[in-house]
PDB file of C-alpha atoms and ligand atoms in Angstrom:
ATOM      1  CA  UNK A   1     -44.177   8.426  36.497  1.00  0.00           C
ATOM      2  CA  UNK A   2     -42.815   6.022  33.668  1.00  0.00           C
ATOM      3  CA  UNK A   3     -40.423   3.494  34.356  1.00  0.00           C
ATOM      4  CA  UNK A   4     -36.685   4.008  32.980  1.00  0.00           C
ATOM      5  CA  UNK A   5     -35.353   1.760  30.454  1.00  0.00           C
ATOM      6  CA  UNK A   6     -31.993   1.135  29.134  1.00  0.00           C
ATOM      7  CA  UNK A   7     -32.098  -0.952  26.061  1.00  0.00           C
ATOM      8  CA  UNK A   8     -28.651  -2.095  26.783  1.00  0.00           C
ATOM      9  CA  UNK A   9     -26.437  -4.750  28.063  1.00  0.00           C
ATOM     10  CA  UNK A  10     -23.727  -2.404  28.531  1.00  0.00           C
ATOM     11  CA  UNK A  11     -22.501  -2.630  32.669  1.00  0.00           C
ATOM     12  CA  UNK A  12     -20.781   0.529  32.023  1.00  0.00           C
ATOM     13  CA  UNK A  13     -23.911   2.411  30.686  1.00  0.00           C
ATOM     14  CA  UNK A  14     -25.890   1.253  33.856  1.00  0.00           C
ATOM     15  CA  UNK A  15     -23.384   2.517  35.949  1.00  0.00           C
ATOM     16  CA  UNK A  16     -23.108   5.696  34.652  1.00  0.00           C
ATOM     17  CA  UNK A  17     -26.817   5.979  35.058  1.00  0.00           C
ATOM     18  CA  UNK A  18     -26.726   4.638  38.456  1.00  0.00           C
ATOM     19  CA  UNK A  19     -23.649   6.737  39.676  1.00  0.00           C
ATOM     20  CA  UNK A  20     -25.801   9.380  38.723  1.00  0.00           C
ATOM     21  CA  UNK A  21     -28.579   8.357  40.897  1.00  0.00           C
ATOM     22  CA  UNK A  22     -31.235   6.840  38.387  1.00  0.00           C
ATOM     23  CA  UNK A  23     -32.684   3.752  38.672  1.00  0.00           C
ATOM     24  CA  UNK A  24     -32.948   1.982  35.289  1.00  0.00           C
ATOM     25  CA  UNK A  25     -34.524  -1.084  34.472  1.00  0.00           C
ATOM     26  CA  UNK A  26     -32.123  -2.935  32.002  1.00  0.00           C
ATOM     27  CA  UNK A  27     -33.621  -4.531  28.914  1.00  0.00           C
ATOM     28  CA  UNK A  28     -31.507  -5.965  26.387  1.00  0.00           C
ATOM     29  CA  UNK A  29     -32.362  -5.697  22.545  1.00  0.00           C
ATOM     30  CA  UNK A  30     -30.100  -8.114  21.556  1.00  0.00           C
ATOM     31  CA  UNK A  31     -29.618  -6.634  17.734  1.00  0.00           C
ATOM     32  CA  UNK A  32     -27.147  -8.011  15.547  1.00  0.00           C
ATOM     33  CA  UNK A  33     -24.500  -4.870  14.733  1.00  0.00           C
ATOM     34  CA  UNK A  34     -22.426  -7.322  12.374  1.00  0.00           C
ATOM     35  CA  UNK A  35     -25.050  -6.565   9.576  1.00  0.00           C
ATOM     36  CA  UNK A  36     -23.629  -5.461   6.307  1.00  0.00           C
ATOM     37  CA  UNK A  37     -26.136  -3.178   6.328  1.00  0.00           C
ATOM     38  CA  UNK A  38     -24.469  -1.303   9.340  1.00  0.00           C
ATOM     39  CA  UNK A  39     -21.720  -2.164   8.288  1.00  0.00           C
ATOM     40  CA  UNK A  40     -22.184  -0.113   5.071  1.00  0.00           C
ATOM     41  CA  UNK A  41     -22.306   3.397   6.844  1.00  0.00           C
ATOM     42  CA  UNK A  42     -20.433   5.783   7.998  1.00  0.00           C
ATOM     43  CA  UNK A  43     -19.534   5.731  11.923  1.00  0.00           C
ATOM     44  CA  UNK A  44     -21.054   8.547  12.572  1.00  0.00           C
ATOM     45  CA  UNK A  45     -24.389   7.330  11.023  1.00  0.00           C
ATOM     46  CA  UNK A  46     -23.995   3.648  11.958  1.00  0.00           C
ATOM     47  CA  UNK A  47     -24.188   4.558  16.168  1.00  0.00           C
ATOM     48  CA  UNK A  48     -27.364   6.641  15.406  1.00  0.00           C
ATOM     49  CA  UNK A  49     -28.991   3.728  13.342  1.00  0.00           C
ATOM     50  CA  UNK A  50     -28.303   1.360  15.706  1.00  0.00           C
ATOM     51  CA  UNK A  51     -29.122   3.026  19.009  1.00  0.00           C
ATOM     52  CA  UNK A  52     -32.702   3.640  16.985  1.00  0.00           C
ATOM     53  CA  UNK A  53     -32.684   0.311  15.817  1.00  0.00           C
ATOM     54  CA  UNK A  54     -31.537  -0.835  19.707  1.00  0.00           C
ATOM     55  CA  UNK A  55     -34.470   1.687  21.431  1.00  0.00           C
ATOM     56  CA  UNK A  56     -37.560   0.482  19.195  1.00  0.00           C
ATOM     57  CA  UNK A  57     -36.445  -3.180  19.359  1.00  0.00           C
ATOM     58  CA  UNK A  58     -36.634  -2.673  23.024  1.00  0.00           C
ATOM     59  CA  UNK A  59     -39.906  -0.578  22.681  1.00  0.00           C
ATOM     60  CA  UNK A  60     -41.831  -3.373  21.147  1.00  0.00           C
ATOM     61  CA  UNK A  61     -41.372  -5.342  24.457  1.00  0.00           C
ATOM     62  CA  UNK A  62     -42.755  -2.451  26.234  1.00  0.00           C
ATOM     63  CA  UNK A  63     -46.281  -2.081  27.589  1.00  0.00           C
ATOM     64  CA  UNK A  64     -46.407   0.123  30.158  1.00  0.00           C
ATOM     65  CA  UNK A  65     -45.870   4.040  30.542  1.00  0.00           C
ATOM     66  CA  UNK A  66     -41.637   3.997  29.701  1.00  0.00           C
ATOM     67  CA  UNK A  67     -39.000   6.145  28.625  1.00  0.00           C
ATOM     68  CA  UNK A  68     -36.386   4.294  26.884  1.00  0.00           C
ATOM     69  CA  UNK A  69     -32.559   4.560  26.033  1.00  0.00           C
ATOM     70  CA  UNK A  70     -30.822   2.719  23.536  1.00  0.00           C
ATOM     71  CA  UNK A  71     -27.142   4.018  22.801  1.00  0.00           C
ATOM     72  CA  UNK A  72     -24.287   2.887  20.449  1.00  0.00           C
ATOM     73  CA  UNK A  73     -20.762   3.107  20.510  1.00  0.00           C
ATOM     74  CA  UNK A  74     -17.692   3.358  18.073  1.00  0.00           C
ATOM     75  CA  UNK A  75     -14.208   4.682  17.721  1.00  0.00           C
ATOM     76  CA  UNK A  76     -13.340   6.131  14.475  1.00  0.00           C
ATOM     77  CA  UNK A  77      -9.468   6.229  13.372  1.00  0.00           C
ATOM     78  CA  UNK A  78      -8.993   7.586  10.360  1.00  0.00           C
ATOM     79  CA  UNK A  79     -11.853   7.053   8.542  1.00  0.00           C
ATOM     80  CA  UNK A  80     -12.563   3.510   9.646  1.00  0.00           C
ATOM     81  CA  UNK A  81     -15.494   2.712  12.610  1.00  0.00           C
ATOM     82  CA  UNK A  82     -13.307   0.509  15.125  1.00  0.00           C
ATOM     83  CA  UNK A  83     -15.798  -1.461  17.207  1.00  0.00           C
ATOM     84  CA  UNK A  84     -15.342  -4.389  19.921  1.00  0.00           C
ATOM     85  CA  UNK A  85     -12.206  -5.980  19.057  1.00  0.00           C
ATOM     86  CA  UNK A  86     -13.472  -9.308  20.014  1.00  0.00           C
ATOM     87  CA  UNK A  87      -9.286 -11.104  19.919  1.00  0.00           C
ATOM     88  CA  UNK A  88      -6.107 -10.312  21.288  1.00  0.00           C
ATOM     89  CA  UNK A  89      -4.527 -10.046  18.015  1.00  0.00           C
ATOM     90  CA  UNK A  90      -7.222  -7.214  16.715  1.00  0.00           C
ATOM     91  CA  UNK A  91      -6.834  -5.188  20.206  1.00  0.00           C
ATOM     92  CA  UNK A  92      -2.675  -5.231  19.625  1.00  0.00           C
ATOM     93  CA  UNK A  93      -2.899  -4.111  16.342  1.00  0.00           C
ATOM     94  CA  UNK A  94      -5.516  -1.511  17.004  1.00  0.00           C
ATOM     95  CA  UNK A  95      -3.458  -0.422  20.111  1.00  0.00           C
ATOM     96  CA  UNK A  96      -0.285  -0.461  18.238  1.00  0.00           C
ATOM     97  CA  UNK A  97      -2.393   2.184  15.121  1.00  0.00           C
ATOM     98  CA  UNK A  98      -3.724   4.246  17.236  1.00  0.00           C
ATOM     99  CA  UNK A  99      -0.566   4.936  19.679  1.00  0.00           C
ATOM    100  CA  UNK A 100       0.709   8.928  19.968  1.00  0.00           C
ATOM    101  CA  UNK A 101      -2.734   9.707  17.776  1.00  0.00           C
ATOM    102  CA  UNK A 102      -6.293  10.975  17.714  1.00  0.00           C
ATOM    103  CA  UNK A 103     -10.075   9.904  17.118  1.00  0.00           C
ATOM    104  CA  UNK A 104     -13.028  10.285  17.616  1.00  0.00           C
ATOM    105  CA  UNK A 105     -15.732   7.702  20.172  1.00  0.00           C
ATOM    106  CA  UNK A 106     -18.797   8.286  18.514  1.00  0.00           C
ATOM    107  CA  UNK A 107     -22.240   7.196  20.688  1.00  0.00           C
ATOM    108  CA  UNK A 108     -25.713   7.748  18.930  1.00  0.00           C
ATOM    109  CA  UNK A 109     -28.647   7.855  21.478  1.00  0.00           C
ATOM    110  CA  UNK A 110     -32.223   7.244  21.182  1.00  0.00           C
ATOM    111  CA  UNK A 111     -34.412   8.390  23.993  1.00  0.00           C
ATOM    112  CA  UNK A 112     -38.278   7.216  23.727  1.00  0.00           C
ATOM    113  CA  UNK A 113     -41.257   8.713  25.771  1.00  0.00           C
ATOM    114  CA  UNK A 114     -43.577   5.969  24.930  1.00  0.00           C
ATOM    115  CA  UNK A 115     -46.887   7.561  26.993  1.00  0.00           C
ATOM    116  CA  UNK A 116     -46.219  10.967  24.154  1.00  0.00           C
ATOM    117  CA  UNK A 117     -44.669   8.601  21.632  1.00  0.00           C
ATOM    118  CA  UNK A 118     -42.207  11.119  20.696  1.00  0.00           C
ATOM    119  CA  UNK A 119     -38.591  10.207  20.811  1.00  0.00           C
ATOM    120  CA  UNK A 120     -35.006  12.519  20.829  1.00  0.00           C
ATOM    121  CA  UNK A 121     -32.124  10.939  18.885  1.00  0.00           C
ATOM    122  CA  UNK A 122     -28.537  12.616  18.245  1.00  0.00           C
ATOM    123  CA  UNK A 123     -24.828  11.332  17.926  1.00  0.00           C
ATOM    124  CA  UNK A 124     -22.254  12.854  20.724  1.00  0.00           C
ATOM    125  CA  UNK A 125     -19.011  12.722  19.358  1.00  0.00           C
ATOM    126  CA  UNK A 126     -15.411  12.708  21.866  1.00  0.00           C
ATOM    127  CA  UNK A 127     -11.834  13.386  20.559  1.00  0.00           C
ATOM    128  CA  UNK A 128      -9.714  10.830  22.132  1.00  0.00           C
ATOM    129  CA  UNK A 129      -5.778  11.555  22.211  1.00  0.00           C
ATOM    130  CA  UNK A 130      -3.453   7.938  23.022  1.00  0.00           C
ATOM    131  CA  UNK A 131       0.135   8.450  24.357  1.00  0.00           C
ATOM    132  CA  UNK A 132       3.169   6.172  22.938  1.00  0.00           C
ATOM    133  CA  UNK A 133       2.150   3.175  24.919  1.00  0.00           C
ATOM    134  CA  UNK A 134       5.041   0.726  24.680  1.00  0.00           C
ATOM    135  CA  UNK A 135       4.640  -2.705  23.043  1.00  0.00           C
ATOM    136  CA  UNK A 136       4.928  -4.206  26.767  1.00  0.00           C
ATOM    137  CA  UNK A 137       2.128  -1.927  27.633  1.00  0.00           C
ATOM    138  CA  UNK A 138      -0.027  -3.404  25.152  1.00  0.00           C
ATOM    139  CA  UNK A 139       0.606  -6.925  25.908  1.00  0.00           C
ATOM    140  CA  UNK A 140      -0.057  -6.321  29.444  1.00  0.00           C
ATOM    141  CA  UNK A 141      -3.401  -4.535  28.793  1.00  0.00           C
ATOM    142  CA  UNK A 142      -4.668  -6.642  26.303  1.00  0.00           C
ATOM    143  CA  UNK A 143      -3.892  -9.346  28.728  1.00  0.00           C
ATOM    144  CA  UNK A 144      -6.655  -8.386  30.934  1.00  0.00           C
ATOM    145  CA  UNK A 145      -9.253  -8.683  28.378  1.00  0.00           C
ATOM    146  CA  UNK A 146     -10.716  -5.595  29.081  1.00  0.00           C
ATOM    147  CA  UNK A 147     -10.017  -4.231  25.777  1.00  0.00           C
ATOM    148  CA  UNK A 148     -11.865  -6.761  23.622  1.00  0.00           C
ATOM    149  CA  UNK A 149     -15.324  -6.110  24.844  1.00  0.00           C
ATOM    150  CA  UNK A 150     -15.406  -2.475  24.264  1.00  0.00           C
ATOM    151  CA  UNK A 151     -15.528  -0.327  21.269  1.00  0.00           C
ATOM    152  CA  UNK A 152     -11.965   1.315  20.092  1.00  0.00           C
ATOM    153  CA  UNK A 153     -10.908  -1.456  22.616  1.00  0.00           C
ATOM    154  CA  UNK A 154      -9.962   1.083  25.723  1.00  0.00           C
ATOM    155  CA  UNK A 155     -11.431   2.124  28.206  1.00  0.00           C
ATOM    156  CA  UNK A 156     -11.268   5.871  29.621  1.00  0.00           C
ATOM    157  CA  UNK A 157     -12.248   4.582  33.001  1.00  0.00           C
ATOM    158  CA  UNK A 158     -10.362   1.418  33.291  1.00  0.00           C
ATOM    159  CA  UNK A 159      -6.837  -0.155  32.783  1.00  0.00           C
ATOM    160  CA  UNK A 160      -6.179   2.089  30.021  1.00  0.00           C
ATOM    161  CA  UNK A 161      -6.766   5.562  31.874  1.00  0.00           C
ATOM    162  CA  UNK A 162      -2.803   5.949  31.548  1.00  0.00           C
ATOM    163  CA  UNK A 163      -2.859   5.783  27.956  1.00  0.00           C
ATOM    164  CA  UNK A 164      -4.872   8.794  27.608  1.00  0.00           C
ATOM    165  CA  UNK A 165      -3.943  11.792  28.595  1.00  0.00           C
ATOM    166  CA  UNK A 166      -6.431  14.390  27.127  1.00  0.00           C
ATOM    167  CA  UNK A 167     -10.193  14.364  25.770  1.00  0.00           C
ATOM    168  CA  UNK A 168     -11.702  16.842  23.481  1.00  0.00           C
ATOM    169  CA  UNK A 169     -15.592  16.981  24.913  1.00  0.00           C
ATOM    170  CA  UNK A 170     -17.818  14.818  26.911  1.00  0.00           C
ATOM    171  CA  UNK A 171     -15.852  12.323  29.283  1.00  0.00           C
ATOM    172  CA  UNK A 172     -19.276  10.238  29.927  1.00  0.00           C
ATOM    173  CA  UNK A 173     -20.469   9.767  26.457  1.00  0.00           C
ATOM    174  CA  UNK A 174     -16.975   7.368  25.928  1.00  0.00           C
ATOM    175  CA  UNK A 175     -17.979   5.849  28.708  1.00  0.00           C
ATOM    176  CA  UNK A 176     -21.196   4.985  26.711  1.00  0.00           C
ATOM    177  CA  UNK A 177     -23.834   7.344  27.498  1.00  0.00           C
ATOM    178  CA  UNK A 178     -23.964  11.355  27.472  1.00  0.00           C
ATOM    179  CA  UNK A 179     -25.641  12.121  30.475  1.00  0.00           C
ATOM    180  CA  UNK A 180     -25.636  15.833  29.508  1.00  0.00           C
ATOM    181  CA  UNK A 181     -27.490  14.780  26.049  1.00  0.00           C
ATOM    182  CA  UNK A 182     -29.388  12.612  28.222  1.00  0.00           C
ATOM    183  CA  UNK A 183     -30.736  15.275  30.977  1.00  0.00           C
ATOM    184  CA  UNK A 184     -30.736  17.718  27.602  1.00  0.00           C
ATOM    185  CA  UNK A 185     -33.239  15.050  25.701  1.00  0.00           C
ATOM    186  CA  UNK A 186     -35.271  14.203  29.372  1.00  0.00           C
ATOM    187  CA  UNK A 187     -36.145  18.353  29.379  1.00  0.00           C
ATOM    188  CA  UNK A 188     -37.197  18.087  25.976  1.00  0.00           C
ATOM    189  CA  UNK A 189     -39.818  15.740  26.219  1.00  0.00           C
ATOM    190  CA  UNK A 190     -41.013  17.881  29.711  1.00  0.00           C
ATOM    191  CA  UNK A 191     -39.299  15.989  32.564  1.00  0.00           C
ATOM    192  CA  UNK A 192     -36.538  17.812  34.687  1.00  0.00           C
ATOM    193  CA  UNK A 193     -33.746  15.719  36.581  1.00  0.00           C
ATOM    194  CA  UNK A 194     -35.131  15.526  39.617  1.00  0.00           C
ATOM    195  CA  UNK A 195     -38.200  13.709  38.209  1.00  0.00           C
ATOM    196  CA  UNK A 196     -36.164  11.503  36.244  1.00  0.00           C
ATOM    197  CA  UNK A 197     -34.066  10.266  39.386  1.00  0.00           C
ATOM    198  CA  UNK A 198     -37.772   9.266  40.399  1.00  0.00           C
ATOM    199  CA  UNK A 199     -38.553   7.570  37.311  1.00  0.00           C
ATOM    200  CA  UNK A 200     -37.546   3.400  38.194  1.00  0.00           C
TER     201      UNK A 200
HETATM  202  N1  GTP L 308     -16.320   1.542  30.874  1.00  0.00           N
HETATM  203  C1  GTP L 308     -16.105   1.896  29.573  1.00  0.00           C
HETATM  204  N2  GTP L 308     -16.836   1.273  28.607  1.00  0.00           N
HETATM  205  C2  GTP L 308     -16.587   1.669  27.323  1.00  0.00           C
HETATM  206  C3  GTP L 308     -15.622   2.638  26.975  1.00  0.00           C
HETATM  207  N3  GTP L 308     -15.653   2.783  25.619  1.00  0.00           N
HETATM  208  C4  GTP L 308     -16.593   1.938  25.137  1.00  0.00           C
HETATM  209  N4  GTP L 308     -17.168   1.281  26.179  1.00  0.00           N
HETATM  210  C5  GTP L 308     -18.231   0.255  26.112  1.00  0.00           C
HETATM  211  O1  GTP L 308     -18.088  -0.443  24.880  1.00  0.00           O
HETATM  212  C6  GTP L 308     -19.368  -0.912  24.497  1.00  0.00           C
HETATM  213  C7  GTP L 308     -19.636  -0.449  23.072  1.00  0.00           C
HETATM  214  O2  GTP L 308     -20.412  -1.414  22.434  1.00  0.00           O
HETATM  215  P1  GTP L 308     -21.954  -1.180  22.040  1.00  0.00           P
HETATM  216  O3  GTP L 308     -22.257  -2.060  20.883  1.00  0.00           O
HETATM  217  O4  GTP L 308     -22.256   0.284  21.906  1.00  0.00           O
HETATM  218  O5  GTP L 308     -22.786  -1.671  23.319  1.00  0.00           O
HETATM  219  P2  GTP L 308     -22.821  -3.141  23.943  1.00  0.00           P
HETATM  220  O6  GTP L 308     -21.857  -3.204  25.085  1.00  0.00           O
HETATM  221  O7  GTP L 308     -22.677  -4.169  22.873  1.00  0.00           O
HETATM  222  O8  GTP L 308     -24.280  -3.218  24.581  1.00  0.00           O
HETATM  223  P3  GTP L 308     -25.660  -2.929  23.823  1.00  0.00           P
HETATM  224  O9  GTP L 308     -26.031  -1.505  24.150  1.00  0.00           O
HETATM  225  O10 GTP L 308     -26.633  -3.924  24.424  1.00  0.00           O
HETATM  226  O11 GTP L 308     -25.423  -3.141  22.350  1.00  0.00           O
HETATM  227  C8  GTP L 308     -20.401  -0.313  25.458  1.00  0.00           C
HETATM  228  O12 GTP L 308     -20.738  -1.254  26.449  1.00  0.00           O
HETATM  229  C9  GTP L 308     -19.631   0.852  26.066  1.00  0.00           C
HETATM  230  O13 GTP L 308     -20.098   1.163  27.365  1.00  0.00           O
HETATM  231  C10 GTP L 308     -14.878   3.257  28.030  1.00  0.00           C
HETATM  232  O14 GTP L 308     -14.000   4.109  27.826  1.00  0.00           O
HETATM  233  N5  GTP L 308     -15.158   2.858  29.305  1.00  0.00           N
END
């Protein structure tokens, strides 16, 4: 049985897959996004890229019967890929845009079988809908840092649930991994759930 690994330092991503009863083993890739060669695409391209780029940088490291996952996240708003925030002062103003509207969290996925060396990579895309959230609101939610380690700088499962009241598609893959592309992409390459809740 290969060992799972999630090319990821994401805490939400492992939970998701641990919630779910897998047991991954986490391995970070450490690649730089800020490249202006991400940079240079479009969102939708950029997460598959980079959860490609995340999985095979990851893959190298491997040596031993693994199936992989390396995932990428971003909110697009009107056109423009809104990642991390990384300051207060970005998550306010992104907060403040993107009140009483729409986009889209876009998260690419790369799954590698490395004993078949095949892999399954494909971009899962959620419409996210934001309520009028006051100014105050902001300012209190940016003030518990939450936002500026995420992409779109929310989160569906955290302190800005309230601030959301509708989704258009898969709840998990803003959380940061589509576990029904993920048990879609595991049958692909011949393994059915129950075998992958084996697979540690
Ligand atoms: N819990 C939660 N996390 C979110 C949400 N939206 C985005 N994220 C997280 O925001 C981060 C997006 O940044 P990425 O560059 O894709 O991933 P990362 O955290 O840098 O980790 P790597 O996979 O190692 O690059 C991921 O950790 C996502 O899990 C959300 O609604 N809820």
């Amino acid at each position: 049985m290969p060992t799972l690994v999630l090319a990821s330092q994401s805490a939400s991503r492992r939970r998701l897959l641990e919630s779910a009863g897998l047991k991954p083993t986490i391995m970070v890739s450490n690649v730089d996004e800020e490249t202006d060669f991400f940079n240079a695409m479009t969102p939708e391209d950029m997460v598959i890229a980079l959860a490609i780029t995340k999985a095979h940088t990851v893959r190298e490291q491997v040596n031993y019967p693994a199936i992989i996952i390396g995932c990428d996240s971003t909110f697009e708003f009107e056109g423009q890929s809104l990642g991390k925030p990384g300051t207060a002062h970005v998550a306010k103003e992104r907060a403040q845009r993107v009140r009483g509207k729409s986009g889209y969290l876009h998260t690419g996925h790369c799954v590698i079988d490395t004993e078949q060396e095949r892999e399954i990579s494909d971009r899962i895309t959620t419409k996210v809908t934001f309520t009028d959230m006051t100014d105050a609101e902001i300012d209190d939610y940016i003030e518990s840092g939450e936002p500026l380690h995420v992409a779109g700088g929310f989160t569906l499962d955290g302190f800005s649930s309230p601030f959301i009241p509708s989704i258009e598609g898969d709840y998990t893959n803003v959380v940061g991994i589509s576990m029904p592309f993920l048990r879609s992409a595991m049958t692909q390459l011949g393994y059915s759930w129950p075998e992958v809740k084996l697979m540690k």
